[in-house]
Coordinates of N, CA, C and O and ligand atoms in Angstrom, one line a residue:
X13 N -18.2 -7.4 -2.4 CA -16.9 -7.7 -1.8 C -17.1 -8.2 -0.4 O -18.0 -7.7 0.3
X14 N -16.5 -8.9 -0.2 CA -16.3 -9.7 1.4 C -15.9 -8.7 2.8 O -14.9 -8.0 3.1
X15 N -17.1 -9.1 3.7 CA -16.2 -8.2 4.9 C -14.7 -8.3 4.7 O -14.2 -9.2 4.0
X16 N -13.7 -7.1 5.5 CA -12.6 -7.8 5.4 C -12.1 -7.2 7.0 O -12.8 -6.3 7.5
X17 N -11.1 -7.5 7.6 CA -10.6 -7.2 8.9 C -10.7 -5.4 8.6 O -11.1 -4.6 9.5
X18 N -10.3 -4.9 7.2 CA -10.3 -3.7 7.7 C -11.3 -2.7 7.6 O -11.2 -1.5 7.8
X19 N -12.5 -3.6 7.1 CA -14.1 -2.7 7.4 C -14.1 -2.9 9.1 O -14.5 -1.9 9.7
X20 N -13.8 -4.1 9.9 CA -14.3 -3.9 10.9 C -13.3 -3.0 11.8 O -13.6 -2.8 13.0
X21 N -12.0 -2.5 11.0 CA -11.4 -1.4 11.7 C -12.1 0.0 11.9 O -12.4 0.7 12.9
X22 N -12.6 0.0 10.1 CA -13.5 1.5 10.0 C -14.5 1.4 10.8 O -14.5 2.3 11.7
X23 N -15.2 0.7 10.8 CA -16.5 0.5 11.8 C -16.4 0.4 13.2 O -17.3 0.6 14.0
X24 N -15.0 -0.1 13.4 CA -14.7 0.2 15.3 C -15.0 -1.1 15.8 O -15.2 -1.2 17.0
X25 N -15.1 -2.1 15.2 CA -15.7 -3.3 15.8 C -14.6 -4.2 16.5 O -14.8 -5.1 17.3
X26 N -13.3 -3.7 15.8 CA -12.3 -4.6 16.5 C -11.0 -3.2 16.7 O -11.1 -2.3 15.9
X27 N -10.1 -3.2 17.6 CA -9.3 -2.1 17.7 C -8.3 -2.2 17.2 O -7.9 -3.3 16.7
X28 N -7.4 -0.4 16.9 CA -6.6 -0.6 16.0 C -6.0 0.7 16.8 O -6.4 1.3 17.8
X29 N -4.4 1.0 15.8 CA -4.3 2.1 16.3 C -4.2 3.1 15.9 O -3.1 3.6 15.8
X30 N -5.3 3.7 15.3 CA -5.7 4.5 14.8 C -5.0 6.1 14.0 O -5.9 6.9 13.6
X31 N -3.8 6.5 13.9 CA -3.1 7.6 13.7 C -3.7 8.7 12.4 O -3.2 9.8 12.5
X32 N -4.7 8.6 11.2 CA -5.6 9.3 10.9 C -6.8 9.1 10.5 O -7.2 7.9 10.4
X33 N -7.8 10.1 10.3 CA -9.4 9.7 9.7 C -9.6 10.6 8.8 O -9.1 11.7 9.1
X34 N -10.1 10.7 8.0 CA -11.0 11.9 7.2 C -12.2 11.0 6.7 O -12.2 9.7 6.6
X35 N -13.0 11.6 6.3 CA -14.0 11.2 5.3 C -14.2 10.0 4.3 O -15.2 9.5 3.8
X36 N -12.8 9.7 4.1 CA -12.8 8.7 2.9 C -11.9 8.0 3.0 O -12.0 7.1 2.3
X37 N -10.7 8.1 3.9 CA -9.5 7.1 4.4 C -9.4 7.0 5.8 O -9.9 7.7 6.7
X38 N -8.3 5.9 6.1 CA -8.1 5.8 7.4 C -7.0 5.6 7.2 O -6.6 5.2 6.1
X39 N -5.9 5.7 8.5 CA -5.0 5.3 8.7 C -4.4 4.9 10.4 O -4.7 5.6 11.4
X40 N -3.3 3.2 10.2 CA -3.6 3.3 11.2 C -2.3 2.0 11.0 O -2.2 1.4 9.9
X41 N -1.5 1.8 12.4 CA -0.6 1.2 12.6 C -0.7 -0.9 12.2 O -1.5 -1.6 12.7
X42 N -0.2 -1.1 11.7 CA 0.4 -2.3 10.8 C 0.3 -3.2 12.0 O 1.2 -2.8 12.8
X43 N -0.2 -4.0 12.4 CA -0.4 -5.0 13.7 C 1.0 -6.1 13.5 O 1.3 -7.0 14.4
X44 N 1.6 -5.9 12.6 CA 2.7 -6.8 12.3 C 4.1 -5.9 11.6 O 4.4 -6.2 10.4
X45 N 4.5 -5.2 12.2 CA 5.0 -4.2 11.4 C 6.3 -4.6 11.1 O 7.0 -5.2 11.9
X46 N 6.7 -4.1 9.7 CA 7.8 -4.4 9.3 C 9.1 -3.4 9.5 O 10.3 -3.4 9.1
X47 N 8.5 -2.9 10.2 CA 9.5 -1.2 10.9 C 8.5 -0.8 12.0 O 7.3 -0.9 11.8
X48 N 9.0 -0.3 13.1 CA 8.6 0.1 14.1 C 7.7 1.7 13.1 O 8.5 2.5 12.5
X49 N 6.6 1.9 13.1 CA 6.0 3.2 12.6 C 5.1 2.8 11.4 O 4.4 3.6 10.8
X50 N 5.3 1.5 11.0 CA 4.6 0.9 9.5 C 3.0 0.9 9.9 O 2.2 0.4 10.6
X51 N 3.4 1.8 9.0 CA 1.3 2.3 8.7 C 0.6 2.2 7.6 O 1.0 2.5 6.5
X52 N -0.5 1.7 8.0 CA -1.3 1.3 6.3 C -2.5 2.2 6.1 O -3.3 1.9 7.0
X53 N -2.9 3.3 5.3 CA -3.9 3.4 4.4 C -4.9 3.1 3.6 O -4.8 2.9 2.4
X54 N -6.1 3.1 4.5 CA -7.2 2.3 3.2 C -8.2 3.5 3.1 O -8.5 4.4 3.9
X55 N -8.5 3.2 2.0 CA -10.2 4.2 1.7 C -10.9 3.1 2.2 O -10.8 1.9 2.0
X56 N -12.2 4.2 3.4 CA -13.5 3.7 3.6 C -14.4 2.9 3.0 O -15.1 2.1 3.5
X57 N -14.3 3.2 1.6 CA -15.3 2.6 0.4 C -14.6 0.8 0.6 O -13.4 0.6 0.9
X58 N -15.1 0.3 0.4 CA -14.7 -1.6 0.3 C -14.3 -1.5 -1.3 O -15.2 -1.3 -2.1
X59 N -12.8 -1.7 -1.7 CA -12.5 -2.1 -2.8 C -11.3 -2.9 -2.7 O -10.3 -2.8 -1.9
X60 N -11.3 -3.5 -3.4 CA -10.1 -4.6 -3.1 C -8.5 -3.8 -3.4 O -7.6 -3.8 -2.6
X61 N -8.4 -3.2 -4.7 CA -7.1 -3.6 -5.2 C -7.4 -2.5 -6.8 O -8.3 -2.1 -7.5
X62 N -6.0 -2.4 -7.0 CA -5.9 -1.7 -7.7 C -6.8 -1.2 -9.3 O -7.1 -0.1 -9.9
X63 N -7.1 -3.2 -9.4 CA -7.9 -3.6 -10.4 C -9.2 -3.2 -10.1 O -9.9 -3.8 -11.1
X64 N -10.1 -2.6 -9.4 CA -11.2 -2.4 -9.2 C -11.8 -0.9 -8.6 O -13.0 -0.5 -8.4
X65 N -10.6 -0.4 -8.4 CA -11.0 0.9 -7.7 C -11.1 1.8 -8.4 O -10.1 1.7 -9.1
X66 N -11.6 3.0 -8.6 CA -12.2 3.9 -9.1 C -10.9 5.2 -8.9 O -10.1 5.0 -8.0
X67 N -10.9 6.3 -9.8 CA -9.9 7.4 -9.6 C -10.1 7.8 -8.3 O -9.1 7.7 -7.6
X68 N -11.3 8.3 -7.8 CA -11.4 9.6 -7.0 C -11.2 8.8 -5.2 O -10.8 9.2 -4.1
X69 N -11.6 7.6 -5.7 CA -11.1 6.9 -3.8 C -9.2 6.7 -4.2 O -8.4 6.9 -3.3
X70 N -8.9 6.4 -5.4 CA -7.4 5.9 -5.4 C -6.4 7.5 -5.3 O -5.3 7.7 -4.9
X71 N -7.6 8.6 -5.7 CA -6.5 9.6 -5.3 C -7.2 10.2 -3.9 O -6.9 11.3 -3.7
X72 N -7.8 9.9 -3.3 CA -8.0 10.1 -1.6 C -7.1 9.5 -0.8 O -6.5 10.0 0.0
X73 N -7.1 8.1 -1.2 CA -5.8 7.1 -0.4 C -4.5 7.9 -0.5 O -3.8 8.1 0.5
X74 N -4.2 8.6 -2.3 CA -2.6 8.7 -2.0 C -2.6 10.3 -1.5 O -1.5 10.7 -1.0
X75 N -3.4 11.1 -1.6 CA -3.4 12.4 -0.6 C -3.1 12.2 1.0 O -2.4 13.0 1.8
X76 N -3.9 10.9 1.3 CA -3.5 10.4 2.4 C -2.1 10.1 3.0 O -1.8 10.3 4.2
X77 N -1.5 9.6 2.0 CA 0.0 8.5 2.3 C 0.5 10.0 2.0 O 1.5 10.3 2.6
X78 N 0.1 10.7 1.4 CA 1.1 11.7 1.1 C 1.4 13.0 2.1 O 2.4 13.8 2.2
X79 N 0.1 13.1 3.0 CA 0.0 13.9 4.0 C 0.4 13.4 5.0 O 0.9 14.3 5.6
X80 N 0.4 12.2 5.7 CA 0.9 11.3 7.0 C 2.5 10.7 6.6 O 3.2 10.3 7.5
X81 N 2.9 10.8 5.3 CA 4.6 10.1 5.8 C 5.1 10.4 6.0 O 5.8 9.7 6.7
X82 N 5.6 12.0 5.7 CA 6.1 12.9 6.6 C 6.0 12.6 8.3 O 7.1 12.5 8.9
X83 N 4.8 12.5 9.1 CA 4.6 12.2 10.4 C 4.8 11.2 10.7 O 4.8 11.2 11.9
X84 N 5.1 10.2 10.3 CA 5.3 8.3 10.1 C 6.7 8.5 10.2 O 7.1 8.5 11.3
X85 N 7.6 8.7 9.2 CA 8.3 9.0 8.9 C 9.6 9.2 10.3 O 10.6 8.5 10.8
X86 N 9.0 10.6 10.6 CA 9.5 11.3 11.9 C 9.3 11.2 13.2 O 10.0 11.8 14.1
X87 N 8.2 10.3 13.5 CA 7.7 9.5 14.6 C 9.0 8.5 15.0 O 9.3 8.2 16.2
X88 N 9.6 8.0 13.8 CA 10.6 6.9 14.9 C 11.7 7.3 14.5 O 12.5 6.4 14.4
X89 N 12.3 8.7 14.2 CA 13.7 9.5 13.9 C 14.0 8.8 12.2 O 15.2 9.0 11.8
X90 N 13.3 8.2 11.5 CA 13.7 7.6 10.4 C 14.2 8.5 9.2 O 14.0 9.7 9.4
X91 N 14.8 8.3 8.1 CA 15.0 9.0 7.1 C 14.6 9.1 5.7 O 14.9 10.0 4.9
X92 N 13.8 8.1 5.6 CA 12.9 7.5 4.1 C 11.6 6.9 4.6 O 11.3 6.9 5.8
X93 N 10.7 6.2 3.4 CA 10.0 5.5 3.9 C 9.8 4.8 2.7 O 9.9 5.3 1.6
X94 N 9.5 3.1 2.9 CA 8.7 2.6 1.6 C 7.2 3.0 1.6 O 6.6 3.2 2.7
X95 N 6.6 3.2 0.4 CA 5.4 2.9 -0.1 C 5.2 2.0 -0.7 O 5.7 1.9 -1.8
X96 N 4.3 0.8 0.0 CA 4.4 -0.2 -0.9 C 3.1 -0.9 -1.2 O 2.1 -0.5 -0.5
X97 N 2.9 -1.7 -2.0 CA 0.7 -2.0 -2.2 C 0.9 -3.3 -2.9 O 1.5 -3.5 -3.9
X98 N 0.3 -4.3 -2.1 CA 0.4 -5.5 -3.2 C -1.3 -5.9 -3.5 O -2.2 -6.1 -2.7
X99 N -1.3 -6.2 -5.3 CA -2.9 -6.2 -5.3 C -2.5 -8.1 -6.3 O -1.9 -8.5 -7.3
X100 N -3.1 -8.6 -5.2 CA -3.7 -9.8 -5.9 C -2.9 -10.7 -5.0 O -2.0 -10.3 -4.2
X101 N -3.4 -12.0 -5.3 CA -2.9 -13.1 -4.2 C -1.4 -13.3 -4.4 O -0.5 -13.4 -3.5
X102 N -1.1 -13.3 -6.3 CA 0.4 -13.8 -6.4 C 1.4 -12.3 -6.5 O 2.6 -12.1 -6.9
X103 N 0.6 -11.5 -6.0 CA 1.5 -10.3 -5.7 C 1.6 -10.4 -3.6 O 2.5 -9.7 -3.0
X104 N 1.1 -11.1 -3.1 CA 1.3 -11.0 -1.9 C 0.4 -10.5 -1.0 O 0.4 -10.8 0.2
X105 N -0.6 -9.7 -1.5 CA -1.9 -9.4 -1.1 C -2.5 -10.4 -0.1 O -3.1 -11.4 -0.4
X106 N -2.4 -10.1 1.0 CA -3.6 -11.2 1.8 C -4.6 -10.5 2.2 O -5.6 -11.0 1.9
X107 N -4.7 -9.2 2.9 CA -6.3 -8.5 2.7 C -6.8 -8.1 1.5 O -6.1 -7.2 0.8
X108 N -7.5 -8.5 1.2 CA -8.8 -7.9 0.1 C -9.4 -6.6 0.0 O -10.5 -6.5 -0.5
X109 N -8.7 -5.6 0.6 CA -8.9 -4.6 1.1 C -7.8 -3.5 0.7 O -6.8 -3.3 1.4
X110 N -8.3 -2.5 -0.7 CA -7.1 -1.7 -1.1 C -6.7 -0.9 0.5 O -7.3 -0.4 1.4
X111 N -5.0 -1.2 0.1 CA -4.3 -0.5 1.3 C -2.9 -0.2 1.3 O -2.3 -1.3 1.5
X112 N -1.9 0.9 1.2 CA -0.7 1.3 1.2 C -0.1 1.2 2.5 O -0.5 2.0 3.3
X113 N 0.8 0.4 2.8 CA 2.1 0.4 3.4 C 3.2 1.1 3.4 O 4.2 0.9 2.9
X114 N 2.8 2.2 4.2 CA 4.3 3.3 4.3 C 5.2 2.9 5.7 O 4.9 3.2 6.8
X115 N 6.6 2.1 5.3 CA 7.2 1.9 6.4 C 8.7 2.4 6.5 O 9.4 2.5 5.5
X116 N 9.0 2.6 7.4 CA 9.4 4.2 7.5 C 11.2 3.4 7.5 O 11.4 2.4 8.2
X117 N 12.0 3.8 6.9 CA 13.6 3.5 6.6 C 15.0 3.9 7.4 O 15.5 5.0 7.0
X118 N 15.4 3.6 7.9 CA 16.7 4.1 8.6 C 17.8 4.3 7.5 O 18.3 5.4 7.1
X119 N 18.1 3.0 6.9 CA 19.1 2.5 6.1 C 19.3 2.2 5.0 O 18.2 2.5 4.6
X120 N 19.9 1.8 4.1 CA 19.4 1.3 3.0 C 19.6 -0.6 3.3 O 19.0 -1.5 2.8
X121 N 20.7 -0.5 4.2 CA 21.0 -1.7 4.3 C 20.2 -2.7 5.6 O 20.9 -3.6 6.1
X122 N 19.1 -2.6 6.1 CA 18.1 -2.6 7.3 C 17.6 -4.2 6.6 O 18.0 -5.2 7.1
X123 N 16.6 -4.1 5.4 CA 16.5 -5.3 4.5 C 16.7 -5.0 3.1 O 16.6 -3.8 2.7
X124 N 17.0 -5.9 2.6 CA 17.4 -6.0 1.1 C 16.0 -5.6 0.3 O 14.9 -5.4 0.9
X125 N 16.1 -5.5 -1.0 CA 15.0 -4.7 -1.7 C 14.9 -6.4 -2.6 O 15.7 -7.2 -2.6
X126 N 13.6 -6.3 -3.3 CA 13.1 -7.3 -4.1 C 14.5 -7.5 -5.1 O 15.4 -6.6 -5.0
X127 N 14.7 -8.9 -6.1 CA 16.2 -9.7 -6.8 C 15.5 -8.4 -7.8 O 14.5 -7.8 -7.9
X128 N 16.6 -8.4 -8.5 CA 16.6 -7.6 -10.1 C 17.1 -8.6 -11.0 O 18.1 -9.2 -10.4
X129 N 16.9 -9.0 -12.0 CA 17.9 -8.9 -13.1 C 17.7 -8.6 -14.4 O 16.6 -8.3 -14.8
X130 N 19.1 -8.7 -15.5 CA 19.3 -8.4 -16.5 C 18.2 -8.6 -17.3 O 17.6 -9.6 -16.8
X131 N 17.5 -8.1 -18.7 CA 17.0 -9.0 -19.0 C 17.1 -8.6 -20.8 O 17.3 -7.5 -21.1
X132 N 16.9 -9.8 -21.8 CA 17.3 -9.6 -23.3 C 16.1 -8.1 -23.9 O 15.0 -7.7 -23.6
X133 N 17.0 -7.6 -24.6 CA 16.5 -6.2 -24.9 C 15.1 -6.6 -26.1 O 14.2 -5.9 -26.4
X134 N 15.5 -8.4 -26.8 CA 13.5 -8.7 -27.3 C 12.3 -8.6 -26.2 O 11.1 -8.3 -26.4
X135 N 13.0 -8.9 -24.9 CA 12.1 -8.9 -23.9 C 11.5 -7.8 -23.6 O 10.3 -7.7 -23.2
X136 N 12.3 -6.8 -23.7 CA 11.5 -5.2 -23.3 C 11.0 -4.7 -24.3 O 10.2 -3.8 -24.2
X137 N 11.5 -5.4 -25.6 CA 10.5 -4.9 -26.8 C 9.3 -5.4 -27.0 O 8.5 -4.8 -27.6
X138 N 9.0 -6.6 -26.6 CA 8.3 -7.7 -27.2 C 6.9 -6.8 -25.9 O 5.8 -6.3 -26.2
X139 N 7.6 -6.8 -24.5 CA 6.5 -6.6 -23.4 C 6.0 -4.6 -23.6 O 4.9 -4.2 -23.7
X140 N 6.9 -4.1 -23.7 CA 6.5 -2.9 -24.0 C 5.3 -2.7 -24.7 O 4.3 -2.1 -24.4
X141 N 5.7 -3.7 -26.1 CA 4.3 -3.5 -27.5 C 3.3 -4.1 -26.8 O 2.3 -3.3 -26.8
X142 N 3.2 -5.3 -26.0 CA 1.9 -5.7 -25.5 C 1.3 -5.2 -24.6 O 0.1 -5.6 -24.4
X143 N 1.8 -4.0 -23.5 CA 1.4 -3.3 -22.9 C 0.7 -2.0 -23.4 O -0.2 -1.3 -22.8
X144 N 1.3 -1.9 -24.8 CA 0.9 -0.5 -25.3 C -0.4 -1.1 -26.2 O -1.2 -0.3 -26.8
X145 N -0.4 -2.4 -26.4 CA -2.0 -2.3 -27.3 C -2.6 -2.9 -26.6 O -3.4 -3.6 -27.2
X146 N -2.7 -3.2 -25.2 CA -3.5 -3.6 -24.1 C -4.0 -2.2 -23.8 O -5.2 -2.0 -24.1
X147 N -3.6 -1.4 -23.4 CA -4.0 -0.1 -23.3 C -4.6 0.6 -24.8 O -5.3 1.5 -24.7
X148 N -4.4 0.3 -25.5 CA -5.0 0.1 -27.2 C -4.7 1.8 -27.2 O -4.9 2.4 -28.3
Ligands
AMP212 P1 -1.0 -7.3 2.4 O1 -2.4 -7.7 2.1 O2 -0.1 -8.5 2.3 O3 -0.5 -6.1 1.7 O4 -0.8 -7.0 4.0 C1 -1.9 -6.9 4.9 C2 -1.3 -6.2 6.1 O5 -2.4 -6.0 7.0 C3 -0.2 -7.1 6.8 O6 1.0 -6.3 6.9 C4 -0.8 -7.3 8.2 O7 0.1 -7.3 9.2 C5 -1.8 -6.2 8.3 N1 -3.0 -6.5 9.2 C6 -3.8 -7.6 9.2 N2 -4.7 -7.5 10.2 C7 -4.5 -6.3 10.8 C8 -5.1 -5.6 11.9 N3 -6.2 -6.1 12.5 N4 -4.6 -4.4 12.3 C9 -3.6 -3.9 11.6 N5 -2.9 -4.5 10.6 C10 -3.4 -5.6 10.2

């Protein structure tokens, strides 16, 4: 896998603002934040994305997000938080670098949430079965 900006966070080579560490994750303030307190989570290990990472680093990461959003959270008087992860280019991913986005909520009405719609009930049949013998 490709250096990425956020090995040279772990490694200290470029600065960040650092809010946790352990052994296997880091955490540390969003350089472009989408809420004043938006912090992202990566495991140490170099793995891209959901498609490639292993159980025991994917449940280090979410021990992580799960122990700091609470603190994230209450750092800017907020009331919620998103958790959010985009893996792949056409999901929005631009680091190559698995990483959780916990950004912390006042409102519900602050920004709008991703379009929804209706959709034909062959659709949820047809996608359901292909999902379930993909998983075989
Ligand atoms: P994405 O890959 O789209 O889920 O998002 C990558 C996130 O990394 C973006 O929200 C960026 O603002 C953030 N980011 C990129 N470089 C840095 C950096 N040096 N320090 C902190 N956050 C960063």
């Amino acid at each position: 896998m490709e250096d990425t900006i956020f090995m040279k966070i772990i490694r200290r080579e470029i600065p960040a603002d650092i809010v946790y560490e352990d052994a296997e994750t880091i955490a540390f303030l969003d350089v472009k934040p989408a809420a004043p307190g938006h912090t992202l989570v990566v495991p140490k290990k170099p793995v891209q994305n959901i498609f490639d990472v292993d159980d025991g680093t994917l449940v280090a990461v979410m021990r992580t997000v799960r122990k700091i959003a609470p603190a994230v959270r209450n750092s800017v008087g907020a009331h919620g938080v998103h958790i959010n992860s985009n893996h792949g280019a056409a999901a929005g991913q631009i680091v190559f670098h698995l990483h959780f986005h916990i950004i912390p909520r006042h409102d519900r009405n602050e920004f709008s949430f991703w379009p929804q719609h209706d959709s034909a009930r062959s659709e949820f049949v047809t996608i359901a079965e292909k999902i379930r013998q993909l998983l075989g």
